Amino acid sequence: MDGLLFSDLTVWSMDWTLLILLVVPTVVHGNPTVTVRTGSGPPVGSNQHPNSVPLSEDTQTTTEVREVVVEEVMMTGMLNPSHYPARRAATVVQHYLNTRYGSPYRWIFLSKVHSGSAEDVAEMRKYQLELTMQEIISNVSGQCSAELLFPGGEGQSAPQVQASCEGLLQSNTTAQEEAFYQQHRASNNMVSGNDIPDSYGHMEPNMKPFWHLGGVASSFIMLRESNESTLYNMAQVANFTQLETEKDQLRVNYHVLLHEMISQEIIHWKLLVTWSPEQGVQVLQTELQPKCHNCEAPPNTTN
Amino acid sequence: MCVSMYSAVWSREETTERNYYTRYHNMSEITAWMEQMKRENPDVVSSMVYGQTYERRNITLLKIGLSSTVRKKAIWMDCGIHAREWIAPAFCQYFVREILRTYKTDTKVNEMMKNLDFYITPVLNVDGYIYSWHNESTRLWRKSRSPGTGGCTCYGTDLNRNFYANWGMVGVSTDCCSETYCGTKALSESEAWAVTDMLGKMREDILAFLTIHSYSQLILVPYGHPNISAPNYDELMEVGLGAAKAIKAVHGMDYTVGTSPDVLYANSGSSRDFARLIGIPLSFTFELRDKGEHGFELPEDQIQPTCEEAYAGAQHIITYTHDKAFYSYAATVTATLWTTLLAAWVSSAILLTIICMYKQVK
C-alpha cells in the first residue's frame, strides 16, 4: 500500500508539472533564453532615479538670471574626433580651403575628422588635424593635414591656417569655369537672383554656380570670424546682383545669410566679390548688416 | 479640361500620391493630413489636443496603436519644436505613414502597435512653423511667437531652452532678441507647458522620448549640462550607437552620437533633458540632414532618403525599448516559473524519497 501511495504521488506530481509546462508558455510570451538586461537602467514601470526632480518640489529658484556663459574647458592633448572641439577646428580648415581653392565649380566641405590634438602655445591655441574633405560638385574626396592657430587675448583677429591635401583638387573644372566666365563677362546681360536655395531647398540650375560662388566668398568672412566657440555655415544667398566686369574680373554683390551654430544666430553680410578662372575668388568689401529688430511686427498669418 | 483640372487639384490634396511624402507641407495641410489619418485608420488612430500656442492655436498629437482594454506603455515623438527645421515635421508625417502602412503585414510593427501606443506631435511650435511659411524673409525663424517683455521689442522664446531642466544655467541667452532666449522663467511658453503637462500625466507609461530637429546629423543623449550625467549613460550611448549604425546602413550617412556638451554645445532647458529627469529612461534628440551644405533649407528630393534613414534609427530605439519592456518582463516571469517548478519537483522528489526510505527502514 505504501508502494502504491508512492507511485500515485509521483504520477500526480508529474501530471501537474506537465500541465503547467504546457499552459505557462501560452500565457507568458517570451523566451527563457533571452538575456535579461540588468543594472542598465530603472526597472520597467519605475519612475524613480537619483536625478529625477519630483514635479511638486520647486528646487530651482526663479530669481534674476544674468547672462550665463559657462567657460568652455579648452581641450588639450589628443582630441576625440567626434567631439565638437575637433569638428569646429576642422570647419575652420574647410573655410580656409574654400578661400584658397573655391570657385563657382569647386566647393569643399568637411567629410570626416580622423584625429586631432590641441595645445596652448604662448597666448594661442594650436590645433593639428587629420581630415577627409570632399569637393561636393564632383564628389571627389581627399585627405588633408592641417594646423591652425587661434589667437588668444582680447583681439579679434582671424585664425591662421596651414593645410595640405592629397587628391582633393583632382576634378577638372577648367572647361566649366571657362564657359561660365565667358558667358557672364560681357556687359549686356547682368544676372541677379534671390533666395538661393529657396524655402524648399530648390534653385534653378543656372543659379547653382552663383550659389557656390556665394558660399566660397562667405568662407572669407566665416574664416575671419571663427574662433573655438563658433561653427559657421552659409544658410542662404539672400540675393546677388552682377555688376559690370572690371579688369577682366566678374563682379558680384552678394547679400548672404550665415548660420552660427552655437548661438543659432542668422547673421547678414553684404559682400563685393570678384572672380576669374586665373585670379580665383576675391572679396573686396564686406559689411555686416544689422539684425532686423524692426521687422518683428507680426503679419496677418491666417494659415 | 475640367476633368484634368479636377484631378490635378485632387492629387495635390490627397496623400494617396506617392510624392506627398516627398514635399514640405504647411500647417493647414498637416492639419488636414492628421484628419485624413484618423479617417482612414479609425481603429488605430485618434488625436488629442493637449495645449495651446501663444497665438491660441491647438497643439495636436496623433495617438496610434491597436486598441486595448488595459493601460498601455507609450512612445513619445515630437517634431518641429524649432520652426525652421522643416525636415522634422516631414519626418513625423513619414513615420506615421510608415507604421500605418506596415502594421498589418509586418509582425514586429504589429507587435509593437499591440503593446505600445505612439504619441506623435507632427508640429509642436505651430505659431513659429506658420510664421516660417509666411515669406522668404521669415523662413529661418526658430523660436515661439510670444512677444518680448520688459521693453524688449523682439519676439519669441527658444522652446528648447524653456523646459524645467536646469533652466537658464548654460547655453542660453537672457536677451529676448537672441535665438537661444530661454524665456522670463521656465515654462513661460505655453507650448513647453503643454508638453510638460502631458509628460507629467503619462510619465509612468512612456518608455522612450524622441524629439526631432535639424541639422547636423547627430543623435544626442542627455544631459545638456556638461557636469551632469544620466544614470544610464552607457545604455543611452549603446542604443544611440545602434541607431546610428542602422541609419548608416540605409544610405551611408554618418550620424554622430553623444551628449550635447560633447558633440555639439552645452545647453539647458531642453525637452530631452526634462524627459530624462522625470524618469523616462530612453530620451534622444535627432538632428537630421544635412551637415551645412543646405542647412535648414534641405531640398525636397532629400526628404525621402532622410526620412528612410531616420526611420531606421528611430525603429532601432523603439524596438530596443519595446523588447526591453516586454521580453525582459516575460523572461523574468518565465524564468521565475521554471525555477519554481524545478524547486517544486526537486522538493517533492526528495520528500518522496525520504518517505520511501523511511517506509523501507520501517
Short mmCIF file of N, CA and C in Angstrom, two decimals, chain A residues 10-83:
data_model
loop_
_atom_site.label_atom_id
_atom_site.label_comp_id
_atom_site.label_asym_id
_atom_site.label_seq_id
_atom_site.Cartn_x
_atom_site.Cartn_y
_atom_site.Cartn_z
N THR A 10 3.89 10.20 -7.30
CA THR A 10 4.84 10.53 -8.38
C THR A 10 4.09 10.88 -9.66
N VAL A 11 3.13 9.99 -9.96
CA VAL A 11 2.34 10.23 -11.18
C VAL A 11 1.58 11.56 -11.07
N TRP A 12 0.99 11.81 -9.90
CA TRP A 12 0.24 13.04 -9.68
C TRP A 12 1.09 14.27 -9.90
N SER A 13 2.29 14.25 -9.31
CA SER A 13 3.15 15.44 -9.43
C SER A 13 3.66 15.61 -10.85
N MET A 14 3.89 14.48 -11.51
CA MET A 14 4.35 14.58 -12.90
C MET A 14 3.25 15.13 -13.80
N ASP A 15 2.02 14.68 -13.54
CA ASP A 15 0.90 15.18 -14.33
C ASP A 15 0.76 16.69 -14.19
N TRP A 16 0.85 17.18 -12.94
CA TRP A 16 0.71 18.61 -12.71
C TRP A 16 1.83 19.40 -13.36
N THR A 17 3.02 18.85 -13.25
CA THR A 17 4.18 19.51 -13.87
C THR A 17 4.00 19.63 -15.37
N LEU A 18 3.53 18.54 -15.96
CA LEU A 18 3.31 18.52 -17.40
C LEU A 18 2.26 19.55 -17.80
N LEU A 19 1.21 19.64 -16.98
CA LEU A 19 0.13 20.59 -17.27
C LEU A 19 0.65 22.02 -17.23
N ILE A 20 1.41 22.30 -16.16
CA ILE A 20 1.96 23.66 -16.02
C ILE A 20 2.88 23.98 -17.18
N LEU A 21 3.70 23.00 -17.55
CA LEU A 21 4.64 23.20 -18.67
C LEU A 21 3.92 23.54 -19.96
N LEU A 22 2.74 22.93 -20.14
CA LEU A 22 2.00 23.18 -21.37
C LEU A 22 1.29 24.53 -21.32
N VAL A 23 0.78 24.88 -20.15
CA VAL A 23 -0.05 26.09 -20.03
C VAL A 23 0.79 27.36 -20.00
N VAL A 24 1.82 27.31 -19.20
CA VAL A 24 2.60 28.55 -18.95
C VAL A 24 3.12 29.25 -20.20
N PRO A 25 3.77 28.55 -21.13
CA PRO A 25 4.31 29.27 -22.30
C PRO A 25 3.25 30.00 -23.10
N THR A 26 2.02 29.50 -23.10
CA THR A 26 1.00 30.20 -23.87
C THR A 26 0.52 31.45 -23.14
N VAL A 27 0.66 31.45 -21.81
CA VAL A 27 0.20 32.61 -21.04
C VAL A 27 1.23 33.73 -21.07
N VAL A 28 2.46 33.32 -20.92
CA VAL A 28 3.53 34.33 -20.91
C VAL A 28 4.33 34.22 -22.18
N HIS A 29 4.31 35.25 -23.01
CA HIS A 29 5.12 35.17 -24.22
C HIS A 29 6.53 35.62 -23.91
N GLY A 30 7.44 34.85 -24.35
CA GLY A 30 8.82 35.19 -24.02
C GLY A 30 9.65 33.94 -24.03
N ASN A 31 10.90 34.13 -24.15
CA ASN A 31 11.81 33.01 -24.31
C ASN A 31 12.73 32.96 -23.12
N PRO A 32 12.72 31.90 -22.41
CA PRO A 32 13.59 31.85 -21.22
C PRO A 32 15.07 32.00 -21.54
N THR A 33 15.41 31.86 -22.79
CA THR A 33 16.84 32.02 -23.10
C THR A 33 17.21 33.46 -23.41
N VAL A 34 16.22 34.37 -23.44
CA VAL A 34 16.54 35.78 -23.67
C VAL A 34 17.34 36.33 -22.52
N THR A 35 18.38 37.02 -22.82
CA THR A 35 19.20 37.62 -21.76
C THR A 35 18.44 38.76 -21.12
N VAL A 36 18.29 38.69 -19.83
CA VAL A 36 17.63 39.77 -19.12
C VAL A 36 18.67 40.83 -18.83
N ARG A 37 18.38 42.04 -19.30
CA ARG A 37 19.32 43.12 -19.05
C ARG A 37 19.18 43.56 -17.59
N THR A 38 20.26 43.55 -16.90
CA THR A 38 20.20 44.00 -15.50
C THR A 38 21.15 45.16 -15.31
N GLY A 39 20.79 45.98 -14.38
CA GLY A 39 21.69 47.06 -13.97
C GLY A 39 21.90 48.13 -15.00
N SER A 40 21.12 48.14 -16.04
CA SER A 40 21.38 49.13 -17.08
C SER A 40 20.32 50.22 -17.11
N GLY A 41 19.49 50.26 -16.13
CA GLY A 41 18.50 51.32 -16.11
C GLY A 41 17.44 51.01 -15.09
N PRO A 42 16.53 51.90 -14.92
CA PRO A 42 15.47 51.65 -13.93
C PRO A 42 14.60 50.50 -14.41
N PRO A 43 14.10 49.72 -13.49
CA PRO A 43 13.24 48.60 -13.88
C PRO A 43 11.99 49.11 -14.60
N VAL A 44 11.41 48.23 -15.35
CA VAL A 44 10.21 48.60 -16.11
C VAL A 44 9.14 49.14 -15.17
N GLY A 45 8.57 50.23 -15.56
CA GLY A 45 7.49 50.79 -14.76
C GLY A 45 7.97 51.74 -13.69
N SER A 46 9.28 51.78 -13.49
CA SER A 46 9.78 52.66 -12.43
C SER A 46 9.84 54.09 -12.91
N ASN A 47 9.58 55.01 -12.05
CA ASN A 47 9.74 56.41 -12.43
C ASN A 47 10.66 57.13 -11.46
N GLN A 48 11.47 56.36 -10.79
CA GLN A 48 12.38 56.97 -9.83
C GLN A 48 13.81 56.76 -10.27
N HIS A 49 14.56 57.80 -10.23
CA HIS A 49 16.00 57.61 -10.37
C HIS A 49 16.68 58.77 -9.68
N PRO A 50 17.96 58.63 -9.35
CA PRO A 50 18.62 59.62 -8.48
C PRO A 50 18.47 61.06 -8.93
N ASN A 51 18.50 61.31 -10.25
CA ASN A 51 18.48 62.69 -10.71
C ASN A 51 17.09 63.27 -10.87
N SER A 52 16.07 62.45 -10.69
CA SER A 52 14.75 62.96 -11.06
C SER A 52 14.30 64.01 -10.06
N VAL A 53 13.70 65.04 -10.59
CA VAL A 53 13.20 66.13 -9.76
C VAL A 53 11.69 65.97 -9.67
N PRO A 54 11.16 65.63 -8.52
CA PRO A 54 9.69 65.50 -8.43
C PRO A 54 9.04 66.82 -8.80
N LEU A 55 8.00 66.73 -9.58
CA LEU A 55 7.41 67.95 -10.13
C LEU A 55 6.86 68.87 -9.05
N SER A 56 6.50 68.26 -7.90
CA SER A 56 5.89 69.09 -6.87
C SER A 56 6.91 69.96 -6.16
N GLU A 57 8.17 69.53 -6.19
CA GLU A 57 9.18 70.33 -5.49
C GLU A 57 9.66 71.47 -6.35
N ASP A 58 9.84 72.60 -5.76
CA ASP A 58 10.44 73.70 -6.50
C ASP A 58 11.88 73.84 -6.07
N THR A 59 12.75 73.05 -6.69
CA THR A 59 14.15 73.08 -6.26
C THR A 59 14.95 74.11 -7.02
N GLN A 60 14.35 74.76 -7.98
CA GLN A 60 15.09 75.79 -8.72
C GLN A 60 14.55 77.15 -8.35
N THR A 61 15.43 78.07 -8.20
CA THR A 61 15.00 79.44 -7.91
C THR A 61 14.59 80.11 -9.20
N THR A 62 13.70 81.06 -9.10
CA THR A 62 13.35 81.82 -10.29
C THR A 62 13.76 83.26 -10.13
N THR A 63 14.83 83.46 -9.38
CA THR A 63 15.33 84.84 -9.22
C THR A 63 16.07 85.27 -10.47
N GLU A 64 16.51 86.48 -10.46
CA GLU A 64 17.18 87.06 -11.62
C GLU A 64 18.32 86.18 -12.13
N VAL A 65 18.28 85.88 -13.41
CA VAL A 65 19.37 85.13 -14.01
C VAL A 65 20.08 86.04 -14.98
N ARG A 66 21.32 86.27 -14.74
CA ARG A 66 22.07 87.11 -15.66
C ARG A 66 22.53 86.28 -16.84
N GLU A 67 23.22 86.94 -17.73
CA GLU A 67 23.82 86.24 -18.87
C GLU A 67 24.75 85.16 -18.33
N VAL A 68 24.43 83.94 -18.60
CA VAL A 68 25.22 82.84 -18.05
C VAL A 68 26.02 82.20 -19.16
N VAL A 69 27.31 82.34 -19.08
CA VAL A 69 28.17 81.66 -20.06
C VAL A 69 29.16 80.81 -19.29
N VAL A 70 29.02 79.52 -19.38
CA VAL A 70 29.99 78.64 -18.74
C VAL A 70 31.23 78.61 -19.60
N GLU A 71 32.36 78.96 -19.01
CA GLU A 71 33.62 78.93 -19.76
C GLU A 71 33.86 77.52 -20.26
N GLU A 72 33.94 77.38 -21.57
CA GLU A 72 34.20 76.06 -22.11
C GLU A 72 35.61 75.65 -21.73
N VAL A 73 35.71 74.47 -21.14
CA VAL A 73 37.04 73.98 -20.77
C VAL A 73 37.78 73.63 -22.05
N MET A 74 38.91 74.26 -22.27
CA MET A 74 39.64 74.06 -23.52
C MET A 74 40.37 72.73 -23.48
N MET A 75 40.03 71.89 -24.43
CA MET A 75 40.66 70.58 -24.52
C MET A 75 42.12 70.73 -24.90
N THR A 76 42.97 69.95 -24.24
CA THR A 76 44.38 69.94 -24.60
C THR A 76 44.81 68.48 -24.74
N GLY A 77 45.69 68.24 -25.66
CA GLY A 77 46.12 66.87 -25.90
C GLY A 77 45.33 66.27 -27.05
N MET A 78 45.26 64.95 -27.06
CA MET A 78 44.54 64.28 -28.14
C MET A 78 43.05 64.62 -28.07
N LEU A 79 42.47 64.88 -29.21
CA LEU A 79 41.05 65.24 -29.26
C LEU A 79 40.24 64.04 -29.73
N ASN A 80 39.03 63.92 -29.19
CA ASN A 80 38.10 62.93 -29.69
C ASN A 80 37.56 63.43 -31.03
N PRO A 81 37.77 62.70 -32.11
CA PRO A 81 37.38 63.22 -33.43
C PRO A 81 35.89 63.45 -33.60
N SER A 82 35.06 62.83 -32.76
CA SER A 82 33.63 63.06 -32.93
C SER A 82 33.11 64.15 -32.00
N HIS A 83 33.97 64.71 -31.17
CA HIS A 83 33.55 65.78 -30.26
C HIS A 83 33.71 67.14 -30.93
#
